[in-house]
Coordinates of C-alpha atoms in Angstrom, one line a residue:
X1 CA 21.5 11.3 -54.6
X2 CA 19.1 13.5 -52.9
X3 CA 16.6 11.9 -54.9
X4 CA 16.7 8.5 -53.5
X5 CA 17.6 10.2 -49.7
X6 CA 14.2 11.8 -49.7
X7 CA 12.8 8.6 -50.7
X8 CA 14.6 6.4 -48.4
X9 CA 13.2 9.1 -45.4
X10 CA 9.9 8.5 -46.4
X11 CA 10.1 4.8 -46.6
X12 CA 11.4 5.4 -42.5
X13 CA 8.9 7.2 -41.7
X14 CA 5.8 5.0 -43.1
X15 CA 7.2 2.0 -41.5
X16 CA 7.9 4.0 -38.1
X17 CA 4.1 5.2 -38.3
X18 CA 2.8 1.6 -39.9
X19 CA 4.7 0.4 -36.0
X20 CA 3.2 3.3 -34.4
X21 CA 0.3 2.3 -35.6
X22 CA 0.5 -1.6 -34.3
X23 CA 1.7 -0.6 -31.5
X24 CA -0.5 0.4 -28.2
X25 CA -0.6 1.0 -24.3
X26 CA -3.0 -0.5 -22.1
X27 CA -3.7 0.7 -18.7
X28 CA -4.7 -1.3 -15.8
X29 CA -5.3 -1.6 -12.3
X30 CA -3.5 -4.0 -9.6
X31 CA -6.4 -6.7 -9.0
X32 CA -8.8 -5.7 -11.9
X33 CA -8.9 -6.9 -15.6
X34 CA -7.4 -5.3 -18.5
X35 CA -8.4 -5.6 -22.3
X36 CA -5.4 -6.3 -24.9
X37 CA -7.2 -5.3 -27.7
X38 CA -6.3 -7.1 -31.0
X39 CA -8.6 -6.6 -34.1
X40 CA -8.0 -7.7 -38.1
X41 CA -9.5 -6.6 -40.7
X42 CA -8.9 -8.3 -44.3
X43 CA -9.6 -11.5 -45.6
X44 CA -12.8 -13.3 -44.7
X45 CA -12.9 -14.8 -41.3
X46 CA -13.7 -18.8 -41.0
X47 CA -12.5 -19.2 -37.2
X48 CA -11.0 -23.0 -38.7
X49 CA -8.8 -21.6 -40.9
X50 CA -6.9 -18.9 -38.5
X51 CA -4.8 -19.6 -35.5
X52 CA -4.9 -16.7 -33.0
X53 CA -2.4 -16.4 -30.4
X54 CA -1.4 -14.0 -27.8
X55 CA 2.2 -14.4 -26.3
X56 CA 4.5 -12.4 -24.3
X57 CA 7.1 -10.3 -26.5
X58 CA 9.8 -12.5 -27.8
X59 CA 9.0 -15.6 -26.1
X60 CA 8.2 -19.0 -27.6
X61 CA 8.2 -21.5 -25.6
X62 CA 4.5 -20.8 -23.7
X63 CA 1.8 -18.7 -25.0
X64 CA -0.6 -16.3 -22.9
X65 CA -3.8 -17.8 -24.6
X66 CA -4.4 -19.5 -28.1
X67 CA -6.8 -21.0 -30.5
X68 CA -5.1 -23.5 -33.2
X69 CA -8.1 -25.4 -34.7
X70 CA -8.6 -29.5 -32.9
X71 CA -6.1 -28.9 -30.8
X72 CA -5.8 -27.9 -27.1
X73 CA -3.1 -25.4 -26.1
X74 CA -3.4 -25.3 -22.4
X75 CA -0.5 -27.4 -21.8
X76 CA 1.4 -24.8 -23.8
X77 CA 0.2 -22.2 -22.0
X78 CA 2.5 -20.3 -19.6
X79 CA 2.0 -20.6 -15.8
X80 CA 1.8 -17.1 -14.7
X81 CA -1.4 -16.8 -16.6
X82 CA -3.4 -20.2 -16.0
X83 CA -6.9 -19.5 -15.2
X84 CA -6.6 -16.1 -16.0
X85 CA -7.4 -15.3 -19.3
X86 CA -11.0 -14.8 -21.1
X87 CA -11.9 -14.6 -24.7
X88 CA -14.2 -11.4 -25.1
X89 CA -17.8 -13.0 -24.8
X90 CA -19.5 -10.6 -27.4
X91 CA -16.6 -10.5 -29.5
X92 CA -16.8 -9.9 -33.4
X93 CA -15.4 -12.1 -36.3
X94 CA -12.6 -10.2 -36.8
X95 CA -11.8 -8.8 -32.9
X96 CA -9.4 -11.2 -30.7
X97 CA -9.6 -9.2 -27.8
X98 CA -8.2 -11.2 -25.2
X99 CA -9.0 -10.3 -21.3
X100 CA -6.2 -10.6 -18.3
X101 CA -7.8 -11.1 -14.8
X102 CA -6.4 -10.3 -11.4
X103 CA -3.2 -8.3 -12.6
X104 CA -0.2 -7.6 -11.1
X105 CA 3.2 -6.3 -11.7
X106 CA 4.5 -9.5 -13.2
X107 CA 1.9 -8.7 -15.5
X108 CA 3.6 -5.3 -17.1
X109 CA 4.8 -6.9 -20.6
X110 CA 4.6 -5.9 -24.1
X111 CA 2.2 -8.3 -25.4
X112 CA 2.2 -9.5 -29.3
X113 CA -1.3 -10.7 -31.1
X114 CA -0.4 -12.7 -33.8
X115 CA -2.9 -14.2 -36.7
X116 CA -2.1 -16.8 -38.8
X117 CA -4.7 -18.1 -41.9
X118 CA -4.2 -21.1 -43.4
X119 CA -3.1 -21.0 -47.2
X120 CA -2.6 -24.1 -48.7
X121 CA -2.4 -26.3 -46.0
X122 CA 0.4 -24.5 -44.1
X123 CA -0.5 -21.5 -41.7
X124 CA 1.3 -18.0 -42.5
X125 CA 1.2 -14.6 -40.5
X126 CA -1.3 -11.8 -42.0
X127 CA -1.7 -9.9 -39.1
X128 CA 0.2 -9.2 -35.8
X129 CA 0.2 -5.9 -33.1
X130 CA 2.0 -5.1 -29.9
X131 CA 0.4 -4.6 -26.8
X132 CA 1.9 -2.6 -23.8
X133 CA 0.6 -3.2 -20.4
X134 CA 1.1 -0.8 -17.7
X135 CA -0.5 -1.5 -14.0
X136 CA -0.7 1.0 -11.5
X137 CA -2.3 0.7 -7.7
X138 CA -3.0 3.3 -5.1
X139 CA -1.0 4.0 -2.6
X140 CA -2.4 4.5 1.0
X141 CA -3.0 8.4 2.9
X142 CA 0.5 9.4 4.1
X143 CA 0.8 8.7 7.7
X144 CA 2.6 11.7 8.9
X145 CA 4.4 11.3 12.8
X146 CA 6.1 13.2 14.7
X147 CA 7.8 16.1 16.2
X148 CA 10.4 14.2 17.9
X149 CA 12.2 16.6 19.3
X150 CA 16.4 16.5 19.9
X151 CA 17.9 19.5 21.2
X152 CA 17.2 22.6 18.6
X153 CA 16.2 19.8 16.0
X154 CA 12.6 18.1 15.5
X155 CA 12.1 14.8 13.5
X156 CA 9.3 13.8 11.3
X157 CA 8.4 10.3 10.1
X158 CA 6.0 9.9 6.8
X159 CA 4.7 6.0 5.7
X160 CA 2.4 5.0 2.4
X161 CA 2.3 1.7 1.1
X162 CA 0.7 -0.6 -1.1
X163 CA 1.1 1.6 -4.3
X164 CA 2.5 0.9 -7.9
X165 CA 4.8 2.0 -9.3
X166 CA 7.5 3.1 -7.2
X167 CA 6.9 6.9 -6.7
X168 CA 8.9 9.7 -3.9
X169 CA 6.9 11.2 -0.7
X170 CA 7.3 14.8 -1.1
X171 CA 7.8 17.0 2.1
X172 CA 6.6 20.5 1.4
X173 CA 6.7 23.9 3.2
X174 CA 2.7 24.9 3.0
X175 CA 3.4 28.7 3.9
X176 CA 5.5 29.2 1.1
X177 CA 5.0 25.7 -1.0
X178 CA 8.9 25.0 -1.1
X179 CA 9.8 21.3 -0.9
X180 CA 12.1 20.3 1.5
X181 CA 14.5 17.6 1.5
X182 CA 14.3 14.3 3.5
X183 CA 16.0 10.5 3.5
X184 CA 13.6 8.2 2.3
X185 CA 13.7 4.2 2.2
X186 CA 11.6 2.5 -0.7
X187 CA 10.7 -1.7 0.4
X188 CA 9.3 -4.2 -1.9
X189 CA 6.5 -5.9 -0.8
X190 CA 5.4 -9.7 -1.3
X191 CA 2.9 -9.2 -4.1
X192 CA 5.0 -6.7 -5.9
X193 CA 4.1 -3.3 -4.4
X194 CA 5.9 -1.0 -2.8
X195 CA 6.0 0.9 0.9
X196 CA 7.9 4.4 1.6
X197 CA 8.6 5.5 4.1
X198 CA 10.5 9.4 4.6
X199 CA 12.2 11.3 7.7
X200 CA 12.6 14.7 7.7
X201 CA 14.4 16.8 10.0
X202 CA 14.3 20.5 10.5
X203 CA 15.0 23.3 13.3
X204 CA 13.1 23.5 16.2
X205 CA 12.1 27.0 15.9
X206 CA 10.4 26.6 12.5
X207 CA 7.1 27.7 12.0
X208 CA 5.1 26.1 9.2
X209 CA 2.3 24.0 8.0
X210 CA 4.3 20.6 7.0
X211 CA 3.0 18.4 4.5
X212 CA 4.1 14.9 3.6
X213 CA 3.2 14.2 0.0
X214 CA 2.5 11.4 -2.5
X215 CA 1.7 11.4 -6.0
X216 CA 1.1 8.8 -8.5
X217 CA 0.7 9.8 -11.8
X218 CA -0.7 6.8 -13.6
X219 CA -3.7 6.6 -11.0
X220 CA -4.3 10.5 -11.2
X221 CA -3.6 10.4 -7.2
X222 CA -2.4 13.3 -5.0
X223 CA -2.8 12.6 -1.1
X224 CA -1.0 15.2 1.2
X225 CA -1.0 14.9 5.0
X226 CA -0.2 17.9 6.9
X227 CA 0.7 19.2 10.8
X228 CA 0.7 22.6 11.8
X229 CA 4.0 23.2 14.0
X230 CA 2.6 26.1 15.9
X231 CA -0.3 23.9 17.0
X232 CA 1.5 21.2 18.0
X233 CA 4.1 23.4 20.2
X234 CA 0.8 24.6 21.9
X235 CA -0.4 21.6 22.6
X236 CA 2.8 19.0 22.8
X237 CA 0.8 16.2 23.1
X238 CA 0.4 14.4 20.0
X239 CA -2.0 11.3 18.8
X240 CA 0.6 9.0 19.8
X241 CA 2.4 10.4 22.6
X242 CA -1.8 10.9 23.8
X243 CA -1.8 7.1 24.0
X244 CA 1.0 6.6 25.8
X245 CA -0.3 9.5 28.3
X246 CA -3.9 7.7 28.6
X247 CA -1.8 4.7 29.7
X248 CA 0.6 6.1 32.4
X249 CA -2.2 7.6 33.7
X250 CA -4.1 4.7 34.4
X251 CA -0.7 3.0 36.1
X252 CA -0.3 6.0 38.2
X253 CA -4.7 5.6 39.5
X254 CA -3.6 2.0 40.2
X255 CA -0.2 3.0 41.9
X256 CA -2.4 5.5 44.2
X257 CA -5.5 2.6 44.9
X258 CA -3.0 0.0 45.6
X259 CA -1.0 2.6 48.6
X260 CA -4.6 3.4 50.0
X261 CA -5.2 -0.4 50.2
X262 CA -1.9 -1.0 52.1
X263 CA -2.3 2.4 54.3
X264 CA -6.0 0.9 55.2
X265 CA -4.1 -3.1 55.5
X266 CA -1.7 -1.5 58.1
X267 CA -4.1 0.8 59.8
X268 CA -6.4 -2.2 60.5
X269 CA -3.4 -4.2 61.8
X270 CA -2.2 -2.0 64.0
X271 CA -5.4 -1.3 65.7
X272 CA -6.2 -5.5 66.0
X273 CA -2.7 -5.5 67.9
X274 CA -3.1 -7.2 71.4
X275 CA -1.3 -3.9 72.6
X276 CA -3.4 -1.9 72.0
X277 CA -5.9 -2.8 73.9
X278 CA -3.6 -3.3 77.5
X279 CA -4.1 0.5 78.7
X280 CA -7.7 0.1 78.0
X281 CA -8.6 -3.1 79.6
X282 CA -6.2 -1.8 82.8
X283 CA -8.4 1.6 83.0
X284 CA -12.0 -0.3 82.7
X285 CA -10.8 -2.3 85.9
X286 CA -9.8 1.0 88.0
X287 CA -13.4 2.2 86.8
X288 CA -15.0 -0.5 88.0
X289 CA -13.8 -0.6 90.8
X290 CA -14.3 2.5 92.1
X291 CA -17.8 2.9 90.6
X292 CA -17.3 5.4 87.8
X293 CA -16.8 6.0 84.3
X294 CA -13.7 8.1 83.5
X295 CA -12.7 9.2 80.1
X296 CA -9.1 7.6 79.6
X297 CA -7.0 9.7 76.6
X298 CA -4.2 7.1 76.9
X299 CA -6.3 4.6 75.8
X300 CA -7.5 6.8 72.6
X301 CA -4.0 7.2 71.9
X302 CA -2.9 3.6 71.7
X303 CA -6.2 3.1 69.4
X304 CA -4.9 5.4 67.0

């Protein structure tokens, strides 16, 4: 009995490492190419004898790319790969590398090689492996706003996008390096990526270097943004509260020009007003008239 235990273990274990062994991860990048590697080894290769065909794990009714001998499989082929596949241009007699262009996540599949040789007249499987795709983009530099301040509370905003997979924007405490919690809100976008975006809100009185975090293993990336609260409190106005500044600024220059235009309007009025000009004329006859010239303050009053 213990006998055939120990031999039924060992008989697990090869055909768990034989899998192992079939079995591999490919890496690639959103927008770049990736390699499924697929290589044979065995009987001597005469290319119109095999069929070689790559499909997506358990599914038969389109392939990713095939060759079957005097036959053309692109109407078999599957739609989300059309005009993206290549056959390794240097490849050897007994590597069916095939290449994916332009991936995406739609394209994260376990992928299955399968070789077929033709014995007889009917085509059997000598060879197959699995081949696991994982894609993985960049996400952007955290964009890290705020304080927005609320009684003895201050709010902080934190936004990356366009990365893959779906990863967590850390907030961390640089004086000590504690993490600290905030709400966060993860969106799909159209092509499959994803945007974060974090709040975070702590005391007022809190003195710290904040730093809003993101980290994506699969691309190596670690991005941290950071604020220092003290420097900020010191000098309250902020990137974008600057903006806003440089613009009531220039409303309040125009505000000003546009009174001294009226002031000058209503000066310039007031002084053409037929009124104006009764004491004057009145005072110029009496000079006349009696010869002299007098200096007449009424008439600089009305004037001004």
């Amino acid at each position: 009995m213990d006998a055939a235990r120990s031999l039924l273990g060992l008989m697990v274990l090869f055909i768990w490492i034989q899998r192992i062994a079939n079995e591999h991860i490919v890496h690639g990048i959103i927008g770049n190419a990736a390699e499924l590697k697929c290589q044979y080894t065995g009987e001597p290769f005469i290319l119109n004898q095999f069929r070689i065909q790559w499909q997506k794990k358990g599914e038969t009714k389109c392939f990713v790319d095939a060759y079957f001998p005097n036959q053309d499989m692109r109407e078999h082929q599957c739609a989300q790969f059309r005009n993206r596949t290549q056959a390794d241009p240097q490849r050897k007699e007994d590597d069916f590398t095939l290449k994916l262009l332009n991936l995406s996540p739609k394209d994260e599949l376990t992928y299955e090689c399968v070789v077929q040789r033709n014995k007889s007249g009917r085509y059997e499987v000598i060879h197959s492996a699995d081949i696991t795709l994982q894609v993985a983009a960049s996400y952007s530099k955290p964009k890290l706003v705020g304080p927005v301040q609320s009684g003895k509370e201050m709010t902080f905003f934190c936004h990356s996008s366009h990365g893959y997979p779906q990863q967590k924007l850390h907030w961390i405490n640089q004086t000590d390096n504690s993490f600290l919690n905030g709400t966060e809100n993860v969106t799909e976008e159209p092509d499959g990526k994803f945007s974060i975006n974090s709040t975070l809100t702590i005391e007022a009185s809190t003195n710290t270097i904040l730093g809003c975090k993101i980290e994506n293993k699969w691309m190596n990336q670690s991005t941290t943004t950071t604020i220092d609260l003290n420097a900020s409190r010191s000098s309250p106005i902020h990137l974008d509260q600057h903006n806003t500044f440089i613009v009531l600024g220039a409303v309040a220059l125009i505000a000003v020009a546009l009174v001294f235009i009226l002031c000058s309007w209503l000066v310039k009025r007031n002084s053409s007003f037929p009124s104006a000009y009764v004491g004057v004329c009145e005072n110029e006859e009496a000079a006349n008239a009696n010869g002299k010239e007098k200096f007449f303050p009424n008439a600089v009053i009305l004037l001004k």
